Coordinates of C-alpha atoms in Angstrom, one line a residue:
X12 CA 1.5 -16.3 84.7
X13 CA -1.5 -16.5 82.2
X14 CA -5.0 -15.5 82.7
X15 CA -7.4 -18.2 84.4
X16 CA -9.9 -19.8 82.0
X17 CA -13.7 -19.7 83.5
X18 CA -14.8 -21.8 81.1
X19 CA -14.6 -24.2 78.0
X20 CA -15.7 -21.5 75.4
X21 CA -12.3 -19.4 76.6
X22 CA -10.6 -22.1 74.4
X23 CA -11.7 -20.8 71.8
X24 CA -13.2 -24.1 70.0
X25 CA -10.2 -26.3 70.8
X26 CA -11.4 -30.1 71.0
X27 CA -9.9 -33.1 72.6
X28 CA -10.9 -36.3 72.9
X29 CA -9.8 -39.4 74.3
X30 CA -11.0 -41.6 71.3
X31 CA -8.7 -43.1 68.7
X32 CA -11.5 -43.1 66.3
X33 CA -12.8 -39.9 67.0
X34 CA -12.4 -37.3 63.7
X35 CA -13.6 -33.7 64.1
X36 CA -16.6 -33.4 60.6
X37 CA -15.6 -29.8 59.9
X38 CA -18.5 -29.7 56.9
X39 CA -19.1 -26.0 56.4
X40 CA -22.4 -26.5 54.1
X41 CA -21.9 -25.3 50.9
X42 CA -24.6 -22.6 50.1
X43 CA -26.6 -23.8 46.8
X44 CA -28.4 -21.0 44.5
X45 CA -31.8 -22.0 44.6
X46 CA -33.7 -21.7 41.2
X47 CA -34.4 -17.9 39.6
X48 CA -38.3 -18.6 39.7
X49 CA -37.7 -19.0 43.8
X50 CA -35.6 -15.8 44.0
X51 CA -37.2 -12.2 44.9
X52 CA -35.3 -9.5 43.9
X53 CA -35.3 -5.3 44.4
X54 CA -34.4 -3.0 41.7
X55 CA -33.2 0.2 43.5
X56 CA -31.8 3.5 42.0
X57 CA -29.4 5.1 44.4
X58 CA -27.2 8.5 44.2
X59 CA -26.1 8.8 47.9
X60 CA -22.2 8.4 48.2
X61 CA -21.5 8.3 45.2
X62 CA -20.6 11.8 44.3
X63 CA -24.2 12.2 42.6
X64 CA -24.1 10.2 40.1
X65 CA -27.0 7.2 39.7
X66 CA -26.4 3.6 40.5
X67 CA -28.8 0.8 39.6
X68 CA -28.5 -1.6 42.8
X69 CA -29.8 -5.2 42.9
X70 CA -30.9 -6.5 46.4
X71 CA -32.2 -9.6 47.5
X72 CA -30.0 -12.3 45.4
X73 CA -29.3 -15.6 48.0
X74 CA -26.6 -18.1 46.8
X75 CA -23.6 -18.7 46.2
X76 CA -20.6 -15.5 45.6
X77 CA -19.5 -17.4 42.4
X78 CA -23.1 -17.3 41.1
X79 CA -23.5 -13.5 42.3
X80 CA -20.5 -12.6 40.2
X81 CA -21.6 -14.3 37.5
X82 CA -25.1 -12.7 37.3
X83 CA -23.7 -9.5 37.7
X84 CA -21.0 -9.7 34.6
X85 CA -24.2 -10.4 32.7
X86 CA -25.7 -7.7 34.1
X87 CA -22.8 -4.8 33.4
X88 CA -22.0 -6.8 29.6
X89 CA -25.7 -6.2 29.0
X90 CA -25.5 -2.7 30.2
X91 CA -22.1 -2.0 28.7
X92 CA -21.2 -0.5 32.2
X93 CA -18.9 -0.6 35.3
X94 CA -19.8 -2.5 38.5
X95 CA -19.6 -4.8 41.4
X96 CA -21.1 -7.6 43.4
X97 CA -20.8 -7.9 47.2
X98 CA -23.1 -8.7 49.9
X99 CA -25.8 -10.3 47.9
X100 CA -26.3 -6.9 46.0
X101 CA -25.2 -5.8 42.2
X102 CA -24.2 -2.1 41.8
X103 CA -24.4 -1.5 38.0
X104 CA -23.0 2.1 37.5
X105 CA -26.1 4.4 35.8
X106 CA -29.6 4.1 35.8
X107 CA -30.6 1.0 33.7
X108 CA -33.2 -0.2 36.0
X109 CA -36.0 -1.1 33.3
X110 CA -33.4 -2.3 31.4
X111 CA -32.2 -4.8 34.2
X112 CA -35.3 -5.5 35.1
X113 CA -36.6 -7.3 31.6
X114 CA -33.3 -9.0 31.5
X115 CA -34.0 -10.7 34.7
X116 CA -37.7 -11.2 34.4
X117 CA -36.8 -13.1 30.9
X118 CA -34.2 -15.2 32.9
X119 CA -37.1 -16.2 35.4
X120 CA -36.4 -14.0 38.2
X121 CA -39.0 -12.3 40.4
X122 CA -37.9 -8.4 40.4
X123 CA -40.2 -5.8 42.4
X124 CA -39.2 -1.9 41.0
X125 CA -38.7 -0.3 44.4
X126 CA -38.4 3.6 45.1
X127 CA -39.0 6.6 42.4

């Protein structure tokens, strides 16, 4: 026999209702990339895990993973390096933070040079 249900969230977000008309709105909102001018960015240099070899990393970008990846193939073509972009950070392989840095202040965005 199955396990007892205490309560409405052991469903696990099943819905039921009782009206012919009813639809479920499923809207998951789309996240929009708000301007450059409006974002704040870090410029970090980091070595840990990473066999000691220097990483500029990009915190701080909000919107959408399409936009993320975009700014960071702009990013490594300027550079002429490696990279990635996940969780709102850019890892562009080497240490081209003043480089990065006047790139993105020309585009518009606000970039603080944090750590050594």
């Amino acid at each position: 026999m199955g396990k007892k249900l205490n309560s409405l969230e052991s469903l696990g977000g099943f819905v039921f209702s009782t009206n012919k008309d009813f639809e479920l709105n499923n809207n998951d909102e789309q996240q929009e990339t708000p301007a450059p001018n409006q974002q704040k960015l870090e410029a970090h240099l980091d070595k840990k895990n990473r066999g000691g070899k220097v990483a500029t990393v990009i915190k701080g970008f909000e919107g959408t993973e399409d936009d993320l990846k975009a700014l960071a193939k702009q990013l490594k073509t300027l550079c002429g390096v490696g990279g990635s972009a996940k969780d709102n950070e850019i890892i562009i392989q080497g240490n081209f933070r003043d480089k990065i840095m006047d790139f993105l202040a020309k585009e518009g965005y606000k970039v603080k040079r944090v750590g050594g």
